[in-house]
């Protein structure tokens, strides 16, 4: 049994069979070969080695001719590794003695070699691991050939174990069969993590390298509550986790009973619980859980994974479905927040070394006006079908906000001229996710109809910590007093000026913070749909008066660790069934 500690990004526990993805995104099955097929499998291996050798020699010749011998020598080193008799001997041993298929033997052996290099002190030598991965890829390409299987052909439930999954790959996972996933890289606030919650499957990211220790078909436990991954669990552990799965189920059934009750505190204050969605189908998950509306529709997912830029009709159909399903309940449509880790068909800027500080979000929209206008036209057309609101992401200056509003009024004029109906009083809001916006919040509140605090980004920009980097995850902390003060300032400014303020970052769906946020005066929470029942449970179990005291006490503390443990303690006292 092997335990890996990663970062918990989507709750729940699942026990199942592993499907291991290689670093090109193809699965490497742990296949065994029959005793009488060993010779022919060895022949297949030798053919693959020869084919890979030919490819490398060809590259060496081209590069030597074009750039000189010195550069060709890089490939010479690859050829030497490929022809190494020790490597060939180890592969043969795995196939002959252990009856592993050549693909599995190649992957396992070369990854072990690469690991040795990766652990070396010398940066130069550690980089050589990439050469080994390159050879592995070549051999696998040749061995798997047409038999390479992607994630499209799943026929039974699996847990995906991969080096990395992009947000769009995650979005396209087959919901019927994928029951959980683990990635070696990734951070707490990455969009891959957010999509995992949307899929409602347990997920752990940022475990560090482990794929060499596991094979397709192995039993694995993913504990999305604690961020643990257990490879080859013993019977006792499996039994303990089975019990936990049952407990999760029982709690979910208890919480379901709250569905038709309002999110109202014990002293009668009504709170709005909205859902965050990435895909139109999730509106059904929100409706099923009694959401008061959609607080954040991440429309950029219409672009991710699409071959072409979605046209106005594609936008319109998606928004119509969501708005119609919600009826009189509000739907906040955020204009596309592309860039950084959410890349679409658009070419990325060439020199973007800090994409989270680069051309993303509203900045990208304002540089691509035809694309922006297409989306705004669709939102406006759909606005007559229910109660829509539009929201701009990542606003950092007043002028930027005014520019976005001008584009919107320009599109309105355009529709008017063409006699197309839209909601003239469509509320216009902005996300507060950059500290600069908080510093200037007294000005912003005069120019928008509502605010929504995006803590996922606010944390990263306040603490200068990349939301998707596992190596700085301990700094990526919603409990940090600096972050809490910015949230308090924003809520206070909105309440003072009488405009609604929502909080739609992941923090909103974490029961640990609910009392604190209620105590600051927040009355709108927008959370991943599966978190609605839990947050409602907290709201119904506490009074605003006690929450106020808790918020004041937390704000007086000086470090994240004390604040978090204080808030956890307060939650445990009042709603013990939700305490981790
Ligand atoms: C946020 O930053 O908190 C947010 C809700 O937006 P996203 O996670 O899509 O960046
Ligand atoms: Mg954001």
Coordinates of C-alpha atoms and ligand atoms in Angstrom, one line a residue:
X1 CA 0.0 0.0 0.0
X2 CA 1.3 3.5 -0.9
X3 CA -0.2 6.8 0.3
X4 CA 0.3 10.0 -1.6
X5 CA -0.6 13.4 -0.2
X6 CA -1.9 15.8 -2.7
X7 CA -4.2 18.8 -2.7
X8 CA -7.9 18.1 -2.2
X9 CA -9.8 19.9 -4.9
X10 CA -13.1 18.1 -5.2
X11 CA -14.7 16.3 -2.3
X12 CA -15.9 12.8 -1.9
X13 CA -14.3 9.4 -1.7
X14 CA -14.1 6.8 -4.4
X15 CA -12.6 3.3 -4.8
X16 CA -12.0 2.0 -8.2
X17 CA -9.7 0.8 -11.0
X18 CA -6.9 3.1 -12.3
X19 CA -6.6 4.2 -15.9
X20 CA -3.1 5.6 -16.3
X21 CA -2.5 8.3 -18.9
X22 CA 0.9 8.8 -20.5
X23 CA 2.3 12.2 -20.9
X24 CA 0.8 12.5 -24.4
X25 CA -2.6 11.8 -23.0
X26 CA -2.9 8.2 -24.1
X27 CA -3.5 5.3 -21.8
X28 CA -0.9 2.6 -21.1
X29 CA -2.6 -0.6 -20.2
X30 CA -0.9 -3.0 -17.9
X31 CA -1.4 -5.9 -20.3
X32 CA 0.1 -9.3 -19.8
X33 CA 1.3 -11.5 -22.6
X34 CA 0.6 -15.2 -22.9
X35 CA 3.6 -17.5 -22.3
X36 CA 3.7 -18.6 -25.9
X37 CA 3.5 -15.1 -27.2
X38 CA 6.7 -13.9 -25.4
X39 CA 8.9 -14.4 -28.5
X40 CA 6.6 -12.5 -30.8
X41 CA 6.2 -9.7 -28.3
X42 CA 10.0 -9.5 -28.0
X43 CA 10.1 -9.2 -31.8
X44 CA 7.6 -6.4 -31.6
X45 CA 9.8 -4.6 -29.1
X46 CA 12.8 -5.0 -31.3
X47 CA 10.9 -3.6 -34.3
X48 CA 9.8 -0.6 -32.2
X49 CA 13.4 0.0 -31.1
X50 CA 14.6 -0.2 -34.7
X51 CA 11.8 2.2 -35.8
X52 CA 12.6 4.6 -33.1
X53 CA 16.3 4.4 -34.0
X54 CA 15.5 5.2 -37.6
X55 CA 13.5 8.2 -36.6
X56 CA 16.2 9.5 -34.4
X57 CA 19.0 9.0 -37.0
X58 CA 16.9 10.9 -39.5
X59 CA 16.5 13.8 -37.1
X60 CA 20.2 13.7 -36.3
X61 CA 21.1 13.9 -40.0
X62 CA 18.7 16.8 -40.7
X63 CA 19.8 18.8 -37.7
X64 CA 23.5 18.1 -38.4
X65 CA 23.1 19.3 -42.0
X66 CA 21.1 22.4 -41.1
X67 CA 22.7 23.4 -37.8
X68 CA 26.0 21.5 -37.6
X69 CA 27.4 18.4 -35.9
X70 CA 27.2 19.9 -32.4
X71 CA 23.4 20.0 -32.5
X72 CA 23.1 16.6 -34.2
X73 CA 25.0 15.2 -31.2
X74 CA 21.9 15.6 -29.0
X75 CA 20.3 12.9 -31.1
X76 CA 23.4 10.8 -31.0
X77 CA 23.0 10.6 -27.3
X78 CA 19.4 9.4 -27.7
X79 CA 20.6 6.7 -30.1
X80 CA 23.1 5.5 -27.6
X81 CA 20.5 5.2 -24.8
X82 CA 18.2 3.4 -27.2
X83 CA 20.9 0.9 -28.1
X84 CA 22.0 0.3 -24.6
X85 CA 22.3 -3.4 -23.9
X86 CA 21.4 -3.0 -20.2
X87 CA 18.1 -1.3 -21.2
X88 CA 17.3 -4.0 -23.7
X89 CA 18.1 -6.6 -21.1
X90 CA 15.8 -5.1 -18.5
X91 CA 13.0 -4.9 -21.0
X92 CA 13.4 -8.4 -22.0
X93 CA 13.5 -9.6 -18.4
X94 CA 10.1 -7.8 -17.7
X95 CA 8.5 -9.4 -20.8
X96 CA 10.0 -12.9 -20.4
X97 CA 9.9 -13.3 -16.6
X98 CA 6.9 -11.2 -15.6
X99 CA 5.0 -11.5 -18.8
X100 CA 4.4 -7.7 -19.1
X101 CA 3.4 -6.3 -22.5
X102 CA 6.2 -4.4 -24.2
X103 CA 4.4 -1.0 -23.8
X104 CA 4.1 -1.5 -20.1
X105 CA 7.7 -2.7 -19.7
X106 CA 9.0 0.3 -21.7
X107 CA 7.0 2.8 -19.8
X108 CA 7.8 1.4 -16.4
X109 CA 11.5 1.0 -17.1
X110 CA 12.2 4.3 -18.7
X111 CA 10.2 6.2 -16.2
X112 CA 12.3 4.6 -13.4
X113 CA 15.5 5.7 -15.3
X114 CA 14.0 9.2 -15.7
X115 CA 13.2 9.4 -12.0
X116 CA 16.9 8.7 -11.1
X117 CA 18.0 11.7 -13.3
X118 CA 15.2 13.9 -11.9
X119 CA 16.5 13.4 -8.4
X120 CA 20.1 14.4 -9.2
X121 CA 21.4 17.7 -7.7
X122 CA 22.8 18.9 -11.0
X123 CA 20.2 20.9 -12.9
X124 CA 21.9 19.9 -16.2
X125 CA 21.6 16.2 -15.4
X126 CA 18.1 16.5 -14.1
X127 CA 17.1 17.9 -17.4
X128 CA 18.3 14.7 -19.1
X129 CA 15.1 13.1 -17.7
X130 CA 13.3 14.8 -20.6
X131 CA 15.6 13.0 -23.1
X132 CA 14.4 9.7 -21.5
X133 CA 10.8 10.7 -21.7
X134 CA 11.4 11.5 -25.4
X135 CA 12.6 8.0 -26.0
X136 CA 9.7 6.6 -24.1
X137 CA 7.3 8.5 -26.2
X138 CA 8.9 7.4 -29.5
X139 CA 8.8 3.7 -28.4
X140 CA 5.2 4.0 -27.2
X141 CA 4.1 5.7 -30.4
X142 CA 5.6 2.9 -32.4
X143 CA 4.3 0.1 -30.1
X144 CA 0.8 1.4 -29.6
X145 CA 0.5 2.6 -33.2
X146 CA -3.1 2.6 -34.1
X147 CA -4.1 0.8 -31.0
X148 CA -3.6 4.0 -29.0
X149 CA -6.7 4.6 -27.1
X150 CA -7.8 8.0 -25.8
X151 CA -10.4 8.7 -23.2
X152 CA -13.2 8.5 -25.7
X153 CA -13.5 4.7 -25.7
X154 CA -14.2 4.1 -22.1
X155 CA -16.6 1.2 -21.4
X156 CA -16.4 0.8 -17.6
X157 CA -15.9 3.0 -14.6
X158 CA -12.4 4.3 -14.0
X159 CA -10.3 6.7 -12.0
X160 CA -8.0 8.7 -14.2
X161 CA -4.4 9.1 -13.1
X162 CA -2.5 11.6 -15.2
X163 CA 0.5 13.9 -15.1
X164 CA -1.7 16.8 -15.9
X165 CA -5.2 17.6 -17.3
X166 CA -6.0 20.9 -18.8
X167 CA -9.3 22.6 -17.9
X168 CA -10.7 21.7 -21.3
X169 CA -9.5 18.0 -21.1
X170 CA -11.2 17.8 -17.7
X171 CA -14.3 19.4 -19.1
X172 CA -14.5 16.7 -21.8
X173 CA -14.1 13.7 -19.5
X174 CA -16.8 11.1 -20.0
X175 CA -19.1 11.7 -17.1
X176 CA -20.6 8.3 -17.4
X177 CA -17.4 6.4 -16.7
X178 CA -14.9 8.8 -15.1
X179 CA -15.5 8.5 -11.3
X180 CA -12.5 10.6 -10.1
X181 CA -9.1 11.8 -11.1
X182 CA -5.6 12.5 -9.7
X183 CA -2.9 14.6 -11.4
X184 CA 0.8 14.9 -10.5
X185 CA 0.7 18.7 -11.0
X186 CA -1.9 21.4 -10.4
X187 CA -2.9 23.7 -7.6
X188 CA -5.8 24.5 -5.4
X189 CA -7.4 27.2 -7.5
X190 CA -6.7 25.8 -11.0
X191 CA -9.6 25.7 -13.3
X192 CA -9.0 21.9 -13.7
X193 CA -9.9 21.7 -10.0
X194 CA -13.0 23.9 -10.5
X195 CA -14.2 21.7 -13.3
X196 CA -13.8 18.6 -11.1
X197 CA -16.3 20.1 -8.7
X198 CA -18.6 20.8 -11.6
X199 CA -18.4 17.1 -12.6
X200 CA -19.1 16.2 -9.0
X201 CA -16.3 13.6 -8.8
X202 CA -13.6 13.4 -6.2
X203 CA -10.3 14.8 -7.3
X204 CA -6.8 15.3 -6.0
X205 CA -4.1 17.3 -7.7
X206 CA -0.4 18.2 -7.2
X207 CA 0.7 14.8 -5.7
X208 CA 4.1 15.0 -7.4
X209 CA 5.4 12.1 -9.5
X210 CA 3.8 8.7 -8.9
X211 CA 2.6 7.4 -12.3
X212 CA 5.6 5.0 -12.5
X213 CA 4.3 3.2 -9.4
X214 CA 0.9 2.4 -10.7
X215 CA -0.6 0.5 -13.5
X216 CA -3.9 0.4 -15.4
X217 CA -6.3 -1.8 -13.6
X218 CA -4.8 -1.4 -10.1
X219 CA -7.2 -0.6 -7.3
X220 CA -6.9 3.0 -6.1
X221 CA -8.7 5.1 -3.5
X222 CA -9.1 8.8 -4.1
X223 CA -10.0 10.7 -0.9
X224 CA -11.0 14.1 -2.2
X225 CA -11.8 15.4 1.3
X226 CA -8.3 14.9 2.6
X227 CA -6.3 15.1 -0.6
X228 CA -5.1 11.5 -0.2
X229 CA -4.5 8.9 -2.9
X230 CA -3.9 5.3 -1.9
X231 CA -2.3 2.9 -4.3
X232 CA -2.7 -0.8 -3.8
X233 CA -4.8 -0.4 -0.6
X234 CA -5.0 -3.3 1.9
X235 CA -8.3 -4.9 2.8
X236 CA -8.6 -3.0 6.0
X237 CA -8.2 0.4 4.3
X238 CA -10.7 -0.5 1.6
X239 CA -13.2 -1.5 4.3
X240 CA -12.7 1.7 6.2
X241 CA -13.2 3.8 3.0
X242 CA -16.3 1.8 2.0
X243 CA -17.7 2.8 5.4
X244 CA -16.8 6.4 4.6
X245 CA -18.5 6.3 1.2
X246 CA -21.6 5.1 3.1
X247 CA -21.4 8.0 5.5
X248 CA -21.1 10.5 2.7
X249 CA -24.3 9.0 1.2
X250 CA -26.2 9.2 4.5
X251 CA -25.2 12.9 5.0
X252 CA -26.2 13.7 1.4
X253 CA -29.6 12.2 2.0
X254 CA -30.1 14.2 5.2
X255 CA -29.1 17.4 3.4
X256 CA -31.5 16.7 0.6
X257 CA -34.3 17.2 3.0
X258 CA -33.4 20.9 3.1
X259 CA -34.0 21.3 -0.6
X260 CA -37.3 23.2 -0.5
X261 CA -36.5 25.2 2.7
X262 CA -35.1 28.7 2.3
X263 CA -31.5 29.5 3.2
X264 CA -32.5 31.5 6.2
X265 CA -30.5 32.1 9.4
X266 CA -31.9 31.1 12.9
X267 CA -32.7 34.8 13.5
X268 CA -34.7 35.1 10.2
X269 CA -32.3 36.7 7.8
X270 CA -32.7 35.5 4.3
X271 CA -29.6 34.5 2.4
X272 CA -29.4 33.9 -1.4
X273 CA -27.6 30.7 -2.4
X274 CA -26.7 30.7 -6.1
X275 CA -24.9 28.1 -8.2
X276 CA -21.7 28.5 -10.2
X277 CA -21.9 26.7 -13.5
X278 CA -19.5 26.0 -16.4
X279 CA -21.8 24.1 -18.7
X280 CA -25.5 24.7 -19.5
X281 CA -26.5 21.1 -18.2
X282 CA -25.4 22.1 -14.7
X283 CA -28.4 24.4 -14.5
X284 CA -30.4 21.2 -13.8
X285 CA -28.0 20.4 -10.9
X286 CA -28.7 23.8 -9.5
X287 CA -32.5 23.5 -9.9
X288 CA -32.4 20.1 -8.3
X289 CA -30.8 21.5 -5.2
X290 CA -33.1 24.5 -4.9
X291 CA -30.6 27.2 -6.0
X292 CA -31.9 30.8 -5.8
X293 CA -30.3 31.4 -9.2
X294 CA -27.0 31.3 -11.1
X295 CA -24.4 33.5 -9.5
X296 CA -21.7 32.8 -12.0
X297 CA -21.9 31.3 -15.4
X298 CA -18.3 30.8 -16.7
X299 CA -19.1 31.2 -20.3
X300 CA -15.5 30.7 -21.5
X301 CA -16.1 27.0 -21.4
X302 CA -18.1 27.4 -24.6
X303 CA -14.8 28.2 -26.2
X304 CA -12.6 25.6 -24.5
X305 CA -12.4 22.4 -26.4
X306 CA -14.4 23.8 -29.3
X307 CA -12.7 23.6 -32.7
X308 CA -14.0 27.0 -33.8
X309 CA -15.0 30.1 -32.1
X310 CA -18.6 29.7 -31.0
X311 CA -20.9 31.9 -33.1
X312 CA -23.8 34.0 -31.8
X313 CA -26.3 31.2 -32.1
X314 CA -24.2 28.8 -30.0
X315 CA -24.0 31.5 -27.3
X316 CA -27.6 32.3 -27.6
X317 CA -28.7 28.6 -27.3
X318 CA -26.6 28.0 -24.2
X319 CA -27.8 31.2 -22.4
X320 CA -31.4 30.6 -23.4
X321 CA -31.4 27.1 -21.9
X322 CA -30.0 28.4 -18.6
X323 CA -32.2 31.4 -18.3
X324 CA -35.4 29.5 -19.3
X325 CA -34.7 26.8 -16.7
X326 CA -34.1 29.4 -13.9
X327 CA -37.4 31.2 -14.8
X328 CA -37.7 34.2 -12.5
X329 CA -34.5 33.4 -10.7
X330 CA -31.5 35.6 -11.7
X331 CA -28.8 34.3 -14.0
X332 CA -25.4 36.1 -13.9
X333 CA -23.6 35.6 -17.2
X334 CA -19.9 36.4 -16.9
X335 CA -18.4 37.5 -20.2
X336 CA -15.6 35.2 -21.4
X337 CA -12.7 34.9 -19.0
X338 CA -10.2 33.3 -21.4
X339 CA -6.4 33.4 -21.2
X340 CA -4.0 32.2 -18.4
X341 CA -4.9 28.5 -17.9
X342 CA -8.0 28.7 -20.0
X343 CA -6.8 28.6 -23.6
X344 CA -9.0 28.2 -26.5
X345 CA -8.5 28.1 -30.3
X346 CA -7.1 31.6 -30.2
X347 CA -3.3 31.7 -30.6
X348 CA -1.6 32.6 -27.3
X349 CA 0.4 35.8 -27.3
X350 CA 4.0 34.8 -28.2
X351 CA 5.8 36.4 -25.3
X352 CA 3.4 35.6 -22.5
X353 CA 5.7 34.6 -19.6
X354 CA 3.3 35.4 -16.9
X355 CA -0.1 34.5 -18.4
X356 CA -2.0 35.2 -15.2
X357 CA -0.7 38.7 -15.4
X358 CA -1.1 38.9 -19.1
X359 CA -3.7 39.3 -21.8
X360 CA -6.6 37.5 -20.1
X361 CA -10.2 38.0 -19.3
X362 CA -11.7 41.5 -19.9
X363 CA -8.3 42.7 -21.3
X364 CA -8.5 40.0 -24.0
X365 CA -12.2 40.9 -24.7
X366 CA -11.3 44.6 -25.1
X367 CA -8.6 43.7 -27.6
X368 CA -10.9 41.4 -29.6
X369 CA -14.0 43.5 -30.0
X370 CA -15.8 41.5 -32.7
X371 CA -15.6 38.4 -30.5
X372 CA -16.7 40.3 -27.4
X373 CA -19.6 42.0 -29.3
X374 CA -20.8 38.6 -30.6
X375 CA -21.1 37.3 -27.0
X376 CA -22.8 40.5 -25.8
X377 CA -25.3 40.4 -28.6
X378 CA -26.3 36.8 -27.6
X379 CA -26.6 37.7 -23.9
X380 CA -28.8 40.7 -24.7
X381 CA -31.0 38.7 -27.0
X382 CA -31.4 36.0 -24.4
X383 CA -32.1 38.5 -21.6
X384 CA -35.8 38.8 -22.5
X385 CA -36.3 35.1 -21.7
X386 CA -35.9 35.6 -17.9
X387 CA -33.8 37.5 -15.4
X388 CA -30.3 37.8 -16.8
X389 CA -27.4 39.9 -15.5
X390 CA -24.1 40.5 -17.2
X391 CA -20.8 40.6 -15.4
X392 CA -17.3 41.6 -16.5
X393 CA -14.3 39.6 -15.1
X394 CA -10.9 40.8 -13.8
X395 CA -11.6 44.5 -13.9
X396 CA -8.6 46.3 -12.6
X397 CA -9.2 50.0 -13.5
X398 CA -12.2 52.3 -13.8
X399 CA -11.4 53.1 -17.4
X400 CA -11.4 49.4 -18.3
X401 CA -14.9 49.0 -16.7
X402 CA -16.2 52.1 -18.6
X403 CA -14.8 50.8 -21.8
X404 CA -16.6 47.5 -21.4
X405 CA -19.8 49.3 -20.6
X406 CA -19.4 51.4 -23.7
X407 CA -19.0 48.3 -25.9
X408 CA -22.2 46.9 -24.3
X409 CA -24.2 50.1 -24.9
X410 CA -22.9 50.2 -28.4
X411 CA -24.2 46.6 -29.0
X412 CA -27.5 47.7 -27.4
X413 CA -27.8 50.5 -29.9
X414 CA -27.1 48.2 -32.7
X415 CA -29.9 45.8 -31.6
X416 CA -32.2 48.7 -31.2
X417 CA -31.6 49.8 -34.7
X418 CA -32.3 46.4 -36.0
X419 CA -35.5 46.2 -33.9
X420 CA -34.2 43.2 -31.8
X421 CA -35.7 43.0 -28.3
X422 CA -33.5 42.9 -25.1
X423 CA -33.8 43.8 -21.5
X424 CA -33.0 47.5 -21.3
X425 CA -32.5 47.3 -17.5
X426 CA -30.1 44.4 -17.6
X427 CA -28.1 44.7 -14.4
X428 CA -24.4 45.2 -15.1
X429 CA -21.8 43.9 -12.6
X430 CA -18.1 43.4 -12.2
X431 CA -16.0 40.9 -10.5
X432 CA -13.7 42.0 -7.7
X433 CA -10.7 39.8 -8.0
X434 CA -7.8 42.3 -8.2
X435 CA -6.6 44.1 -5.0
X436 CA -6.5 47.4 -7.1
X437 CA -10.3 47.1 -7.5
X438 CA -10.8 46.8 -3.8
X439 CA -8.6 49.9 -3.2
X440 CA -10.8 51.8 -5.6
X441 CA -14.1 50.1 -4.6
X442 CA -15.8 53.3 -3.5
X443 CA -15.6 54.5 -7.1
X444 CA -16.5 51.2 -8.6
X445 CA -19.7 50.9 -6.6
X446 CA -21.0 54.1 -8.3
X447 CA -20.6 52.6 -11.7
X448 CA -22.1 49.1 -11.4
X449 CA -25.4 47.5 -10.3
X450 CA -23.7 44.7 -8.4
X451 CA -20.4 43.2 -7.3
X452 CA -19.2 39.6 -7.2
X453 CA -16.0 38.8 -5.3
X454 CA -13.8 36.3 -7.1
X455 CA -11.6 35.0 -4.3
X456 CA -9.9 32.4 -6.5
X457 CA -8.1 35.2 -8.2
X458 CA -8.1 37.7 -5.4
X459 CA -6.1 35.3 -3.3
X460 CA -3.5 34.8 -6.0
X461 CA -3.1 38.5 -6.8
X462 CA -3.1 39.6 -3.2
X463 CA -0.5 37.0 -2.0
X464 CA 1.4 36.9 -5.3
X465 CA 0.9 33.1 -5.4
X466 CA 0.0 31.2 -8.6
X467 CA -3.4 29.5 -8.1
X468 CA -2.4 26.5 -10.1
X469 CA 1.1 25.9 -8.7
X470 CA 1.4 23.0 -6.2
X471 CA 4.7 24.2 -4.9
X472 CA 3.3 27.4 -3.4
X473 CA 0.0 25.9 -2.3
X474 CA 0.6 26.5 1.4
X475 CA 0.6 30.2 0.6
X476 CA -2.6 30.0 -1.4
X477 CA -4.9 30.5 1.5
X478 CA -8.4 32.0 1.8
X479 CA -7.9 32.4 5.5
X480 CA -5.0 34.8 5.0
X481 CA -5.9 38.0 7.0
X482 CA -4.9 40.2 4.1
X483 CA -7.4 38.4 1.9
X484 CA -10.1 38.6 4.6
X485 CA -9.6 42.3 5.0
X486 CA -10.1 42.9 1.2
X487 CA -13.3 40.9 1.3
X488 CA -14.5 42.8 4.3
X489 CA -13.8 46.2 2.6
X490 CA -15.6 45.1 -0.5
X491 CA -18.7 43.9 1.3
X492 CA -18.8 47.0 3.5
X493 CA -18.6 49.3 0.5
X494 CA -21.3 47.5 -1.4
X495 CA -23.7 47.4 1.6
X496 CA -23.1 51.1 2.3
X497 CA -23.9 52.1 -1.3
X498 CA -26.9 49.7 -1.4
X499 CA -25.8 47.5 -4.3
X500 CA -25.9 43.7 -4.0
X501 CA -22.6 41.8 -3.4
X502 CA -22.0 38.2 -4.1
X503 CA -19.0 36.0 -3.4
X504 CA -18.4 33.4 -6.1
X505 CA -14.9 32.1 -5.5
X506 CA -14.4 28.5 -4.2
X507 CA -14.2 29.8 -0.7
X508 CA -18.0 30.5 -0.8
X509 CA -18.7 26.8 -1.0
X510 CA -16.5 25.9 2.0
X511 CA -18.6 25.7 5.1
X512 CA -15.6 26.8 7.2
X513 CA -16.1 30.4 6.0
X514 CA -19.9 30.7 5.9
X515 CA -20.3 32.1 9.4
X516 CA -17.4 34.5 8.9
X517 CA -18.9 35.8 5.6
X518 CA -22.4 36.1 7.0
X519 CA -20.9 38.1 9.9
X520 CA -19.3 40.5 7.5
X521 CA -22.7 41.2 6.0
X522 CA -22.6 39.0 2.9
X523 CA -26.0 37.8 1.9
X524 CA -25.3 36.2 -1.4
X525 CA -23.2 33.1 -1.9
X526 CA -22.5 31.5 -5.2
X527 CA -21.1 28.0 -5.0
X528 CA -20.5 24.9 -6.9
X529 CA -24.0 23.2 -7.1
X530 CA -23.0 20.2 -5.0
X531 CA -22.1 22.6 -2.1
X532 CA -25.5 24.3 -1.9
X533 CA -27.1 21.9 0.7
X534 CA -24.1 22.2 3.0
X535 CA -24.0 26.0 2.9
X536 CA -27.7 26.1 3.4
X537 CA -27.3 23.8 6.4
X538 CA -24.8 26.2 8.0
X539 CA -27.0 29.3 7.3
X540 CA -30.0 27.6 8.9
X541 CA -28.0 26.6 12.0
X542 CA -26.6 30.0 13.0
X543 CA -27.7 33.5 13.9
X544 CA -26.3 36.7 12.3
X545 CA -25.6 38.0 15.7
X546 CA -23.2 35.2 16.6
X547 CA -21.7 35.3 13.1
X548 CA -20.9 39.0 13.6
X549 CA -18.9 38.2 16.7
X550 CA -17.0 35.4 14.9
X551 CA -16.1 37.7 11.9
X552 CA -14.8 40.4 14.2
X553 CA -12.7 38.0 16.2
X554 CA -11.3 36.4 13.0
X555 CA -10.4 39.8 11.6
X556 CA -8.5 40.7 14.7
X557 CA -6.1 37.7 14.2
X558 CA -2.8 38.0 12.5
X559 CA -2.2 34.7 10.7
X560 CA -4.0 32.3 8.4
X561 CA -3.4 29.2 10.5
X562 CA -5.0 30.6 13.7
X563 CA -7.9 32.0 11.7
X564 CA -8.6 28.7 10.0
X565 CA -8.4 26.7 13.1
X566 CA -10.7 29.2 15.0
X567 CA -13.3 29.1 12.2
X568 CA -13.1 25.3 12.0
X569 CA -13.7 25.1 15.8
X570 CA -16.7 27.4 15.6
X571 CA -18.2 25.3 12.8
X572 CA -17.6 22.1 14.8
X573 CA -19.5 23.6 17.7
X574 CA -22.5 24.5 15.7
X575 CA -22.7 22.1 12.8
X576 CA -20.6 19.1 13.9
X577 CA -21.9 16.8 11.1
X578 CA -20.2 19.1 8.5
X579 CA -16.8 19.2 10.3
X580 CA -13.9 17.5 8.6
Ligands
LIG1 C1 -12.5 33.7 -9.0 O1 -11.5 34.1 -9.5 O2 -12.8 33.6 -7.8 C2 -13.6 33.3 -10.0 C3 -14.8 32.9 -9.5 O3 -13.3 33.2 -11.3 P1 -12.4 32.1 -11.9 O4 -12.2 31.0 -10.9 O5 -13.2 31.5 -13.1 O6 -11.2 32.7 -12.3
LIG2 MG1 -11.4 34.7 -11.5

